[in-house]
Coordinates of C-alpha atoms in Angstrom, one line a residue:
M136 CA 113.6 80.5 122.6
N137 CA 110.7 80.3 125.0
S138 CA 107.8 78.2 123.7
I139 CA 104.7 76.6 125.0
V140 CA 104.8 72.8 124.3
I141 CA 102.0 70.2 124.5
Q142 CA 103.5 67.5 126.7
Q143 CA 100.8 65.0 125.8
P144 CA 97.1 65.2 124.9
G145 CA 95.1 66.4 127.9
D146 CA 93.8 69.4 129.9
A147 CA 95.3 72.8 130.0
K148 CA 98.0 71.7 132.5
V149 CA 99.8 69.8 129.7
L150 CA 100.9 73.2 128.3
K151 CA 104.4 73.8 129.6
L152 CA 107.0 76.5 129.0
Q153 CA 110.1 75.0 127.3
Q154 CA 113.2 76.1 125.5
L155 CA 113.4 75.2 121.8
D156 CA 115.8 76.2 119.0
V157 CA 114.8 79.2 116.9
P158 CA 113.5 77.8 113.6
Q159 CA 115.1 78.7 110.3
P160 CA 113.0 79.8 107.2
V161 CA 113.3 77.9 104.0
A162 CA 113.1 79.7 100.6
H163 CA 109.4 80.7 100.7
E164 CA 109.2 81.5 104.4
V165 CA 109.9 84.4 106.8
L166 CA 111.1 84.2 110.4
I167 CA 109.0 86.3 112.7
R168 CA 109.8 87.5 116.2
V169 CA 106.4 87.1 117.8
R170 CA 104.9 89.9 119.8
A171 CA 101.5 88.4 120.4
A172 CA 99.6 85.2 119.6
G173 CA 95.9 84.7 119.3
V174 CA 94.2 81.9 121.3
N175 CA 91.5 80.0 119.5
R176 CA 89.2 77.1 120.1
P177 CA 91.2 74.9 117.6
D178 CA 94.2 75.4 119.9
V179 CA 92.2 73.7 122.6
L180 CA 91.1 70.9 120.3
M181 CA 94.7 70.5 119.2
R182 CA 95.9 70.3 122.8
Q183 CA 93.4 67.6 123.3
G184 CA 94.5 65.7 120.2
K185 CA 91.0 66.2 118.6
Y186 CA 91.6 68.9 115.9
A187 CA 91.4 68.0 112.2
G188 CA 94.8 67.0 110.9
S189 CA 96.6 67.5 114.3
G190 CA 97.9 63.9 114.6
D191 CA 100.2 63.1 117.5
V192 CA 100.3 66.4 119.4
S193 CA 103.0 65.5 121.9
G194 CA 105.9 67.9 121.6
Q195 CA 104.0 70.3 119.4
V196 CA 103.6 74.1 119.8
P197 CA 100.1 75.4 119.4
G198 CA 99.1 78.7 117.9
L199 CA 97.4 79.5 114.6
E200 CA 97.8 83.3 114.4
I201 CA 100.5 85.8 115.5
A202 CA 101.7 89.3 115.0
G203 CA 105.3 90.4 115.2
M204 CA 108.4 91.7 113.3
V205 CA 110.0 90.0 110.3
E206 CA 113.6 89.0 111.3
Q207 CA 114.8 87.0 108.3
C208 CA 113.5 86.2 104.8
G209 CA 113.9 83.1 102.7
S210 CA 115.6 83.4 99.3
E211 CA 112.3 83.5 97.3
V212 CA 110.6 86.1 99.5
T213 CA 110.2 89.5 97.7
R214 CA 107.3 91.2 99.5
W215 CA 108.7 91.3 103.1
H216 CA 111.9 92.5 104.6
P217 CA 113.5 92.5 108.0
G218 CA 111.8 95.0 110.2
N219 CA 108.3 94.7 108.6
A220 CA 105.4 94.4 111.0
V221 CA 103.1 91.6 110.0
C222 CA 100.4 89.3 111.2
A223 CA 100.3 85.7 110.0
L224 CA 98.2 82.6 109.7
L225 CA 100.1 79.4 110.8
P226 CA 99.5 75.7 110.8
A227 CA 100.9 75.7 114.4
G228 CA 103.8 77.1 116.4
G229 CA 102.5 80.5 117.4
Y230 CA 102.9 80.2 121.1
A231 CA 106.7 80.9 120.9
E232 CA 109.1 83.8 120.7
Y233 CA 109.9 83.0 117.1
V234 CA 108.0 81.2 114.3
V235 CA 108.4 80.7 110.6
A236 CA 105.5 81.4 108.3
D237 CA 104.7 81.0 104.6
A238 CA 105.4 84.5 103.3
R239 CA 102.1 84.4 101.3
H240 CA 100.2 83.8 104.6
C241 CA 101.4 87.1 106.1
L242 CA 99.6 90.4 105.9
P243 CA 100.7 93.9 106.9
I244 CA 99.4 95.1 110.3
P245 CA 96.5 97.5 109.5
A246 CA 97.1 101.1 110.4
G247 CA 96.1 102.0 113.9
L248 CA 96.1 98.4 115.3
S249 CA 98.3 97.2 118.1
M250 CA 100.3 94.0 117.9
V251 CA 97.7 92.4 120.3
E252 CA 94.8 93.4 118.1
A253 CA 96.6 92.3 114.9
A254 CA 97.4 88.9 116.4
A255 CA 93.6 88.4 116.8
L256 CA 92.9 88.8 113.1
P257 CA 94.3 86.0 110.9
E258 CA 92.6 82.7 112.0
T259 CA 89.4 84.5 112.9
V260 CA 89.0 86.8 109.9
F261 CA 90.2 84.1 107.4
T262 CA 87.6 81.7 108.9
V263 CA 84.8 84.2 108.8
W264 CA 85.5 85.5 105.3
H265 CA 85.7 82.0 103.8
N266 CA 82.7 80.5 105.5
V267 CA 80.3 83.5 105.7
F268 CA 81.1 85.3 102.5
Q269 CA 82.6 82.7 100.2
R270 CA 80.9 79.4 101.2
G271 CA 77.8 81.1 102.6
A272 CA 77.7 83.8 99.9
L273 CA 76.1 86.3 102.3
Q274 CA 74.8 89.3 100.3
P275 CA 73.8 92.8 101.3
G276 CA 70.3 92.9 102.6
E277 CA 70.3 89.3 103.7
T278 CA 70.1 88.1 107.3
L279 CA 72.9 86.1 109.0
L280 CA 72.4 84.1 112.1
V281 CA 75.6 83.5 114.2
H282 CA 75.7 81.0 117.0
G283 CA 78.3 81.9 119.6
G284 CA 77.9 85.5 118.8
S285 CA 80.2 86.7 121.6
S286 CA 83.2 84.5 120.5
G287 CA 86.1 85.7 118.4
I288 CA 84.4 84.3 115.3
G289 CA 81.1 85.7 116.3
T290 CA 82.2 89.3 117.1
T291 CA 84.1 89.3 113.8
A292 CA 81.1 87.9 111.8
I293 CA 78.8 90.5 113.3
Q294 CA 81.0 93.5 112.4
L295 CA 81.9 92.3 108.9
A296 CA 78.3 91.4 108.0
T297 CA 76.9 94.7 109.2
A298 CA 79.7 96.7 107.6
L299 CA 78.8 95.0 104.3
G300 CA 75.1 95.7 104.5
S301 CA 73.6 92.5 106.0
R302 CA 71.4 92.1 109.1
V303 CA 72.6 89.9 111.9
A304 CA 71.0 87.8 114.6
I305 CA 73.1 86.0 117.2
T306 CA 72.8 83.6 120.1
A307 CA 74.8 83.9 123.3
G308 CA 74.7 82.5 126.8
D309 CA 73.9 85.6 129.0
A310 CA 72.6 89.1 129.0
A311 CA 76.0 90.7 129.1
K312 CA 77.1 88.8 126.0
C313 CA 73.9 89.7 124.2
A314 CA 74.3 93.4 125.0
A315 CA 77.9 93.3 123.7
C316 CA 76.7 91.8 120.5
R317 CA 74.0 94.4 120.0
E318 CA 76.7 97.1 120.5
L319 CA 78.6 95.6 117.7
G320 CA 75.6 95.7 115.4
A321 CA 73.5 92.6 116.0
E322 CA 69.8 93.4 115.4
W323 CA 68.6 90.3 117.4
A324 CA 70.6 89.0 120.4
I325 CA 69.0 85.8 121.8
N326 CA 70.0 84.3 125.1
Y327 CA 69.8 80.6 124.3
K328 CA 69.4 79.7 128.0
T329 CA 66.1 81.6 128.3
E330 CA 64.8 81.8 124.7
D331 CA 64.4 79.4 121.8
F332 CA 66.1 81.0 118.8
E333 CA 63.9 79.2 116.4
E334 CA 60.8 80.7 118.0
V335 CA 62.2 84.2 118.1
L336 CA 63.3 84.2 114.4
N337 CA 60.6 82.0 112.9
T338 CA 58.6 84.8 111.4
E339 CA 61.7 86.6 110.1
G340 CA 63.7 83.7 108.8
V341 CA 67.4 83.9 107.9
D342 CA 69.5 83.5 104.7
V343 CA 72.7 82.2 106.2
V344 CA 73.5 80.4 109.4
L345 CA 77.1 80.2 110.8
D346 CA 77.0 77.3 113.2
M347 CA 79.6 76.1 115.7
V348 CA 77.2 74.1 117.8
G349 CA 75.7 71.3 115.8
G350 CA 73.6 68.7 117.6
D351 CA 70.0 69.8 118.2
Y352 CA 70.7 73.1 116.4
I353 CA 71.0 71.4 113.0
G354 CA 67.3 70.8 112.5
K355 CA 66.4 74.2 113.9
N356 CA 68.9 76.0 111.6
L357 CA 67.5 74.3 108.5
R358 CA 63.9 75.1 109.5
L359 CA 64.8 78.8 109.9
L360 CA 66.4 79.1 106.5
K361 CA 64.6 80.9 103.8
D362 CA 64.4 79.4 100.3
D363 CA 67.9 79.1 98.9
G364 CA 69.4 79.5 102.4
R365 CA 72.8 78.3 103.4
L366 CA 73.9 76.5 106.6
V367 CA 77.6 76.7 107.2
F368 CA 79.4 74.7 109.9
V369 CA 82.7 75.8 111.5
N370 CA 82.5 73.5 114.5
A371 CA 80.0 71.0 116.1
M372 CA 80.5 71.4 119.9
Q373 CA 77.3 69.5 120.7
G374 CA 78.0 66.8 118.2
G375 CA 78.0 66.3 114.5
K376 CA 74.8 64.4 114.2
G377 CA 71.3 65.8 113.8
E378 CA 68.0 65.0 112.2
F379 CA 66.5 66.9 109.3
N380 CA 64.1 66.4 106.4
A381 CA 66.1 65.9 103.2
L382 CA 62.9 66.4 101.2
D383 CA 62.6 69.9 102.7
V384 CA 66.2 70.6 101.8
M385 CA 65.4 69.7 98.2
R386 CA 62.1 71.6 98.1
R387 CA 63.5 74.8 99.4
R388 CA 66.9 74.4 97.7
L389 CA 68.9 74.7 100.9
S390 CA 72.7 74.3 101.0
I391 CA 74.6 72.6 103.8
T392 CA 78.4 73.2 103.9
G393 CA 81.3 73.9 106.2
S394 CA 85.0 73.8 106.5
T395 CA 88.1 73.7 108.7
L396 CA 91.0 75.9 107.8
R397 CA 94.1 74.2 109.1
P398 CA 94.2 71.2 106.7
R399 CA 93.7 73.3 103.6
S400 CA 96.6 73.6 101.2
A401 CA 99.2 76.4 101.4
N402 CA 98.0 77.7 98.0
F403 CA 94.4 77.9 99.2
K404 CA 95.5 79.9 102.3
A405 CA 97.6 82.2 100.1
A406 CA 94.6 82.9 97.8
L407 CA 92.4 83.5 100.9
A408 CA 94.9 85.9 102.4
A409 CA 94.8 87.9 99.2
E410 CA 91.0 88.1 99.3
V411 CA 91.1 89.1 103.0
E412 CA 93.6 91.8 102.3
K413 CA 91.5 93.1 99.4
H414 CA 88.1 93.1 101.1
V415 CA 88.6 93.2 104.9
W416 CA 91.8 95.3 105.5
P417 CA 90.1 98.5 104.1
L418 CA 87.3 98.0 106.5
I419 CA 89.7 97.8 109.4
E420 CA 91.6 100.9 108.3
A421 CA 88.3 102.7 107.8
G422 CA 87.4 102.0 111.4
V423 CA 84.3 100.0 110.7
F424 CA 85.7 96.7 112.1
R425 CA 88.1 96.2 115.0
P426 CA 88.9 92.9 116.8
V427 CA 87.4 92.7 120.3
I428 CA 90.1 91.9 122.9
Y429 CA 88.7 90.4 126.1
K430 CA 91.9 89.6 128.0
T431 CA 95.7 89.1 127.4
F432 CA 98.0 86.7 129.2
A433 CA 101.8 86.3 129.3
L434 CA 103.2 83.5 127.2
A435 CA 104.0 81.5 130.4
D436 CA 100.3 81.6 131.4
A437 CA 99.0 79.9 128.3
A438 CA 97.3 77.2 130.4
A439 CA 95.2 79.9 132.1
A440 CA 94.3 81.3 128.7
H441 CA 93.1 77.9 127.6
E442 CA 91.1 77.5 130.8
L443 CA 89.4 80.8 130.1
M444 CA 88.7 79.8 126.5
E445 CA 87.1 76.5 127.7
S446 CA 84.9 78.4 130.3
S447 CA 83.3 80.4 127.5
A448 CA 83.2 83.4 129.8
H449 CA 85.0 85.6 127.4
I450 CA 83.6 88.1 124.9
G451 CA 85.8 88.4 121.8
K452 CA 89.4 87.3 121.7
I453 CA 92.0 86.0 124.1
V454 CA 95.6 86.8 123.3
L455 CA 99.1 85.9 124.6
E456 CA 101.6 88.7 124.9
V457 CA 104.9 87.2 123.9
G458 CA 107.6 89.9 123.7
S459 CA 108.1 93.6 123.8

């Protein structure tokens, strides 16, 4: 089968098309013929050898989310059957024509969505649901601040938060990205290159911050939080260290948390999949949330897809089209 393999840690050019054997599912897995694979920031970090739990990445196939058709089922699998259309969360391996997945980490493709759209769901939606609504405990009527609002994570967080009754503020790097986020439901869209988000939101304050930036943003995020506010990290692209006043955290009962999805246990991901199917899939099928697709690439052009991801020029998701 055609696969994209990391030759060694490095830039996008280390991604090479290579022939590998089709994997075989064990008892609790399904074999999926991949139609589309989402491209995510953790894929870039994995390629660089920097993602949590990635270890030695030489010879590995990246790809944390896919959509396709079930080809074969392990002996313990009861929900899925050959011919079922599914999307799936993976620990790796999605940039290939076939992949095996834990059957519990697969979900049906929501009615009305294409394979490309469905491939943009698992990693992003699982991450947002866990961090914004479980760890961040965002409630209707509260205000969410999302840094990187035009990213796949950001566009998902905006739509889900507004659909569930919260107000949303975002930061993004240019006017076009800010405008796109407003169209998705953001009430405040702040160009961080021309405005200071802390100054803009200081009077309003926020209840939850979803941060993928870190660095200098850490202190600003905490100062913006209302009493009992929650700061949730999903990345720290400007560094993991920042200064803040611990006494202020105590006085205002602030919470600081965060997570990475890939290292979590299979049982945790199975429980999260069930929560996502229960709470998010109905929103998709009702038409109030839909993944934003910026551009698709052929599987062989995965390096170009990674270069686009690293440029941060995109709005929404980048997806590889793998097969017809």
